[in-house]
Amino acid sequence: MSRTVLVTGATGKQGGAVVDALLAQKDQNWTILAVTRNPNSEAAQKLAAKSFNVKLVEGNLDNVPDLFDAAQKISGPIWGVFSVQVSQGKGVTLEGEIKQGKAMVDESVKSGVSHFVYSSVDRGGDDVSWETETPIPHFQAKYHLDKYLKERAGDKMGWTILRPVAFMDNWQPGFPARVFMAALSNNVGTKPIQWIATSDIGYFAGLAFASPKTYNHQAISLAGDVLNVQDLVKNFRDVVNANMQPAFWMLGSLLTTLVGEMGTMVRWFGTDGYKADVEMCRKRHPSLKSFETWLKTDSPFKL
């Protein structure tokens, strides 16, 4: 019997990884409703071409009731939901992210969804994250949405919260990455930072949907590797022959001054930082990617 999962952000990094993870589960029979603002876009069409089980749903998180109506017209009842909101960018606000996230929870409960997987962020480990907002606005939004999901779902809907750390996938070839490396070096020094491949976030979402009883009412911080700035530079050089030495320190300082939230975040990396249990993650997912593996298999850097 097919089960239907609604995936938000389906043409983005996390949502796309969830679609791939569900399609990889050959022992499951998923109908995947991939949410996109523009079903005619190249990214959406590429997604739909992956499988007959992927159905495009036009909609956005500013009107969640209409989104669910459109989805249910395609497939009938929705069994599962993967919820992720855009956290940074033009026009994105803390209040807007919270509003969208709450609307997804509310409509899922109203529609009788069985299992809801929410992509949040680690704020200091599995337990500490429940009590810590951090000074970072988009982390604060996720803190409030974690709490809201837990309280609103009650015993009416199963849920799993995934709390990834810094994305390996945010590294792109080019000078801007070296400026960001300088910002890290300025604020974190030699302290290690935790990293996760978005494909592994997708894998854990797939686990939660495939084994909802096992992962029900769990909030799991996700990390696949721990590296400091020097480790990162060495990996880039040794694995893909890329020069990612930090740019001049003043450029890193300028970046964190001009982009205030980024400055707040990298300073938090230095004073507090992510604290996911990497070994626990690897026990649940033995093929969890190291940074070296990500560079070889998933990254845009050419070998």
Protein backbone atom coordinates (compact mmCIF):
# COMPACT_ATOMS: atom_id res chain seq x y z
CA MET A 1 0.00 0.00 0.00
CA SER A 2 1.37 3.38 -1.00
CA ARG A 3 1.86 6.10 1.59
CA THR A 4 1.95 9.75 0.58
CA VAL A 5 4.60 12.13 1.89
CA LEU A 6 4.44 15.89 1.28
CA VAL A 7 7.94 17.36 0.97
CA THR A 8 8.43 21.11 1.29
CA GLY A 9 11.52 22.73 -0.19
CA ALA A 10 11.66 19.86 -2.66
CA THR A 11 13.82 21.72 -5.18
CA GLY A 12 16.19 22.88 -2.43
CA LYS A 13 19.06 21.09 -0.74
CA GLN A 14 17.22 19.48 2.16
CA GLY A 15 13.90 18.75 0.50
CA GLY A 16 15.66 17.35 -2.55
CA ALA A 17 17.73 15.09 -0.31
CA VAL A 18 14.55 13.79 1.33
CA VAL A 19 13.04 12.98 -2.08
CA ASP A 20 16.20 11.08 -3.04
CA ALA A 21 16.25 9.18 0.26
CA LEU A 22 12.62 8.10 -0.09
CA LEU A 23 13.17 6.98 -3.68
CA ALA A 24 16.18 4.94 -2.53
CA GLN A 25 14.00 2.89 -0.16
CA LYS A 26 13.13 0.10 -2.58
CA ASP A 27 11.27 -1.83 0.13
CA GLN A 28 8.83 1.07 0.59
CA ASN A 29 6.06 2.33 -1.68
CA TRP A 30 6.02 6.10 -1.39
CA THR A 31 4.04 8.67 -3.31
CA ILE A 32 6.08 11.85 -3.00
CA LEU A 33 4.35 15.21 -3.29
CA ALA A 34 7.13 17.67 -4.10
CA VAL A 35 6.19 21.24 -3.25
CA THR A 36 7.42 23.91 -5.65
CA ARG A 37 6.50 27.50 -6.39
CA ASN A 38 7.02 26.89 -10.10
CA PRO A 39 6.34 23.38 -11.42
CA ASN A 40 7.61 24.45 -14.86
CA SER A 41 11.07 25.36 -13.59
CA GLU A 42 14.05 23.30 -14.68
CA ALA A 43 14.68 22.15 -11.10
CA ALA A 44 11.08 21.00 -10.64
CA GLN A 45 10.99 19.18 -13.96
CA LYS A 46 14.28 17.45 -13.17
CA LEU A 47 12.80 16.32 -9.86
CA ALA A 48 9.64 14.96 -11.46
CA ALA A 49 11.70 13.05 -14.01
CA LYS A 50 13.34 10.98 -11.28
CA SER A 51 10.32 8.73 -10.77
CA PHE A 52 6.64 8.29 -11.55
CA ASN A 53 6.20 8.33 -7.77
CA VAL A 54 7.17 12.02 -7.63
CA LYS A 55 4.22 14.38 -8.15
CA LEU A 56 4.72 18.15 -8.32
CA VAL A 57 2.50 20.33 -6.15
CA GLU A 58 2.36 24.04 -6.90
CA GLY A 59 2.20 26.14 -3.76
CA ASN A 60 4.13 28.00 -1.12
CA LEU A 61 4.29 28.23 2.66
CA ASP A 62 2.58 31.62 2.78
CA ASN A 63 -0.74 29.85 2.11
CA VAL A 64 -0.51 26.42 3.69
CA PRO A 65 -4.26 25.56 3.60
CA ASP A 66 -4.32 26.04 -0.18
CA LEU A 67 -1.12 24.01 -0.45
CA PHE A 68 -2.71 21.08 1.37
CA ASP A 69 -5.86 21.36 -0.74
CA ALA A 70 -3.78 21.17 -3.92
CA ALA A 71 -1.79 18.23 -2.57
CA GLN A 72 -4.85 16.25 -1.51
CA LYS A 73 -6.47 16.74 -4.92
CA ILE A 74 -3.48 14.96 -6.41
CA SER A 75 -3.14 12.05 -4.02
CA GLY A 76 -5.88 11.99 -1.42
CA PRO A 77 -4.89 11.72 2.27
CA ILE A 78 -1.38 12.78 3.22
CA TRP A 79 0.37 10.28 5.49
CA GLY A 80 3.62 12.16 6.18
CA VAL A 81 5.05 15.67 5.96
CA PHE A 82 8.63 16.91 5.73
CA SER A 83 8.72 20.53 6.82
CA VAL A 84 11.59 22.92 6.21
CA GLN A 85 11.46 26.70 5.95
CA VAL A 86 13.78 29.16 4.25
CA SER A 87 15.80 30.70 7.08
CA GLN A 88 17.94 33.32 5.38
CA GLY A 89 17.72 35.57 2.36
CA LYS A 90 15.87 38.55 0.98
CA GLY A 91 12.56 39.16 2.75
CA VAL A 92 13.04 36.32 5.24
CA THR A 93 12.25 37.19 8.86
CA LEU A 94 12.17 35.31 12.14
CA GLU A 95 8.45 36.06 12.45
CA GLY A 96 7.76 34.84 8.92
CA GLU A 97 9.62 31.58 9.47
CA ILE A 98 7.70 30.92 12.67
CA LYS A 99 4.38 31.73 10.99
CA GLN A 100 5.07 29.34 8.12
CA GLY A 101 6.31 26.59 10.41
CA LYS A 102 3.31 26.81 12.71
CA ALA A 103 0.93 26.78 9.74
CA MET A 104 2.52 23.54 8.52
CA VAL A 105 2.04 21.93 11.93
CA ASP A 106 -1.54 23.19 12.28
CA GLU A 107 -2.64 22.04 8.83
CA SER A 108 -0.94 18.66 9.29
CA VAL A 109 -2.80 18.03 12.55
CA LYS A 110 -6.06 19.21 10.97
CA SER A 111 -5.55 16.92 7.96
CA GLY A 112 -4.83 13.82 10.03
CA VAL A 113 -1.17 13.44 9.05
CA SER A 114 0.38 10.42 10.76
CA HIS A 115 4.03 11.48 10.94
CA PHE A 116 5.65 14.92 10.71
CA VAL A 117 9.39 15.38 10.25
CA TYR A 118 10.69 18.88 10.96
CA SER A 119 14.16 20.11 9.99
CA SER A 120 15.40 22.33 12.79
CA VAL A 121 18.98 23.08 13.92
CA ASP A 122 21.26 21.87 16.68
CA ARG A 123 21.74 24.41 19.44
CA GLY A 124 24.12 22.53 21.73
CA GLY A 125 23.12 18.86 21.76
CA ASP A 126 19.92 16.81 21.91
CA ASP A 127 18.84 17.92 25.38
CA VAL A 128 20.30 21.43 25.53
CA SER A 129 18.61 22.36 22.25
CA TRP A 130 15.18 22.11 23.90
CA GLU A 131 16.13 24.91 26.30
CA THR A 132 18.50 27.08 24.27
CA GLU A 133 17.43 29.70 21.73
CA THR A 134 20.96 31.05 21.03
CA PRO A 135 21.38 34.69 19.91
CA ILE A 136 21.01 33.70 16.23
CA PRO A 137 17.58 34.73 14.82
CA HIS A 138 17.01 31.77 12.49
CA PHE A 139 18.07 29.39 15.29
CA GLN A 140 15.57 31.14 17.58
CA ALA A 141 12.77 30.53 15.08
CA LYS A 142 13.54 26.82 15.11
CA TYR A 143 13.63 26.76 18.91
CA HIS A 144 10.07 28.10 19.00
CA LEU A 145 8.92 25.71 16.27
CA ASP A 146 10.44 22.70 18.07
CA LYS A 147 8.35 23.57 21.12
CA TYR A 148 5.24 24.31 19.09
CA LEU A 149 5.36 21.01 17.21
CA LYS A 150 5.78 19.01 20.41
CA GLU A 151 2.89 20.76 22.16
CA ARG A 152 0.51 21.05 19.20
CA ALA A 153 0.94 17.48 17.99
CA GLY A 154 0.27 15.99 21.41
CA ASP A 155 -1.00 12.47 20.88
CA LYS A 156 -2.73 13.40 17.62
CA MET A 157 0.31 13.22 15.32
CA GLY A 158 3.67 11.49 15.43
CA TRP A 159 6.74 13.63 14.95
CA THR A 160 10.52 13.60 14.59
CA ILE A 161 12.74 16.67 14.82
CA LEU A 162 16.05 16.61 12.94
CA ARG A 163 18.63 19.13 14.14
CA PRO A 164 21.46 19.37 11.60
CA VAL A 165 24.68 21.26 12.22
CA ALA A 166 26.62 23.32 9.61
CA PHE A 167 26.02 22.16 6.03
CA MET A 168 28.96 20.81 4.06
CA ASP A 169 26.90 21.69 0.99
CA ASN A 170 27.22 25.41 1.66
CA TRP A 171 30.85 25.26 0.50
CA GLN A 172 31.11 26.37 -3.13
CA PRO A 173 34.19 26.96 -5.31
CA GLY A 174 35.32 30.56 -5.51
CA PHE A 175 36.73 33.46 -3.55
CA PRO A 176 33.60 34.12 -1.41
CA ALA A 177 34.19 30.78 0.32
CA ARG A 178 37.69 31.91 1.27
CA VAL A 179 36.22 35.10 2.74
CA PHE A 180 33.86 32.97 4.82
CA MET A 181 36.84 30.81 5.83
CA ALA A 182 38.51 34.01 7.06
CA ALA A 183 35.40 34.87 9.07
CA LEU A 184 35.54 31.43 10.67
CA SER A 185 39.25 31.75 11.38
CA ASN A 186 38.77 35.19 12.95
CA ASN A 187 36.04 34.01 15.32
CA VAL A 188 36.65 30.32 15.92
CA GLY A 189 40.42 29.98 15.69
CA THR A 190 41.43 26.33 16.02
CA LYS A 191 38.18 25.17 17.61
CA PRO A 192 36.51 22.31 15.68
CA ILE A 193 33.11 22.82 14.04
CA GLN A 194 30.61 20.05 13.30
CA TRP A 195 29.45 19.46 9.71
CA ILE A 196 26.73 17.43 7.97
CA ALA A 197 26.01 16.54 4.34
CA THR A 198 22.45 17.40 3.30
CA SER A 199 22.17 13.96 1.71
CA ASP A 200 22.53 12.54 5.22
CA ILE A 201 19.76 14.82 6.51
CA GLY A 202 17.61 13.28 3.80
CA TYR A 203 18.65 9.80 4.91
CA PHE A 204 17.57 10.43 8.51
CA ALA A 205 14.25 11.88 7.35
CA GLY A 206 13.77 8.71 5.33
CA LEU A 207 14.52 6.61 8.42
CA ALA A 208 11.91 8.51 10.41
CA PHE A 209 9.25 7.95 7.74
CA ALA A 210 10.15 4.28 7.22
CA SER A 211 10.24 3.53 10.97
CA PRO A 212 7.88 6.08 12.55
CA LYS A 213 7.40 4.12 15.76
CA THR A 214 11.15 3.94 16.33
CA TYR A 215 11.69 7.65 15.73
CA ASN A 216 8.46 9.01 17.17
CA HIS A 217 8.88 11.88 19.66
CA GLN A 218 12.63 12.04 19.06
CA ALA A 219 14.73 15.15 18.46
CA ILE A 220 18.06 14.15 16.95
CA SER A 221 21.06 16.40 16.37
CA LEU A 222 22.86 15.39 13.17
CA ALA A 223 26.59 15.66 12.39
CA GLY A 224 28.89 13.60 10.20
CA ASP A 225 32.31 15.16 10.82
CA VAL A 226 34.18 17.55 13.10
CA LEU A 227 36.85 19.80 11.57
CA ASN A 228 38.48 23.11 12.36
CA VAL A 229 39.56 25.69 9.79
CA GLN A 230 42.97 24.10 9.32
CA ASP A 231 41.37 20.68 8.80
CA LEU A 232 39.01 22.12 6.20
CA VAL A 233 41.82 23.80 4.29
CA LYS A 234 43.82 20.55 4.29
CA ASN A 235 40.83 18.51 3.05
CA PHE A 236 40.18 20.95 0.22
CA ARG A 237 43.85 20.85 -0.79
CA ASP A 238 44.44 17.10 -0.46
CA VAL A 239 41.14 15.80 -1.81
CA VAL A 240 40.16 18.22 -4.60
CA ASN A 241 43.33 20.30 -5.02
CA ALA A 242 41.47 23.50 -4.11
CA ASN A 243 43.10 26.49 -2.44
CA MET A 244 40.73 27.43 0.36
CA GLN A 245 43.18 29.27 2.57
CA PRO A 246 41.38 32.02 4.50
CA ALA A 247 41.33 35.34 2.68
CA PHE A 248 42.83 38.42 4.35
CA TRP A 249 41.41 38.64 7.88
CA MET A 250 39.94 42.10 7.27
CA LEU A 251 37.66 40.71 4.54
CA GLY A 252 36.31 38.14 6.98
CA SER A 253 35.73 40.90 9.50
CA LEU A 254 33.94 43.00 6.89
CA LEU A 255 31.68 40.06 6.01
CA THR A 256 30.58 39.49 9.60
CA THR A 257 30.02 43.23 10.06
CA LEU A 258 27.93 43.72 6.92
CA VAL A 259 25.96 40.48 7.32
CA GLY A 260 24.98 40.82 10.96
CA GLU A 261 23.30 37.46 11.43
CA MET A 262 26.28 35.65 9.94
CA GLY A 263 28.52 37.50 12.38
CA THR A 264 26.33 36.45 15.28
CA MET A 265 26.41 32.85 14.08
CA VAL A 266 30.17 32.49 13.62
CA ARG A 267 30.79 34.15 16.99
CA TRP A 268 28.44 31.55 18.51
CA PHE A 269 30.50 28.84 16.81
CA GLY A 270 33.45 30.16 18.79
CA THR A 271 31.77 30.62 22.17
CA ASP A 272 29.31 27.72 22.20
CA GLY A 273 28.89 25.70 19.03
CA TYR A 274 27.18 22.55 17.86
CA LYS A 275 27.26 19.44 20.04
CA ALA A 276 25.68 16.59 18.09
CA ASP A 277 26.65 13.02 18.95
CA VAL A 278 28.54 12.00 15.80
CA GLU A 279 29.10 8.40 16.90
CA MET A 280 25.41 7.91 17.65
CA CYS A 281 24.58 9.27 14.20
CA ARG A 282 27.05 6.86 12.63
CA LYS A 283 25.56 3.89 14.49
CA ARG A 284 22.17 4.73 13.00
CA HIS A 285 23.65 5.49 9.59
CA PRO A 286 26.92 3.58 8.99
CA SER A 287 27.44 5.30 5.61
CA LEU A 288 27.33 8.77 7.18
CA LYS A 289 29.57 11.01 5.09
CA SER A 290 32.81 12.48 6.33
CA PHE A 291 33.88 15.81 4.86
CA GLU A 292 36.40 13.97 2.68
CA THR A 293 33.70 11.65 1.35
CA TRP A 294 31.37 14.58 0.70
CA LEU A 295 34.09 16.34 -1.30
CA LYS A 296 34.53 13.23 -3.45
CA THR A 297 30.89 12.28 -3.98
CA ASP A 298 28.54 15.23 -3.44
CA SER A 299 30.45 18.48 -3.72
CA PRO A 300 30.70 20.85 -6.72
CA PHE A 301 34.49 20.73 -6.43
CA LYS A 302 36.09 18.77 -9.27
CA LEU A 303 38.62 16.07 -8.45
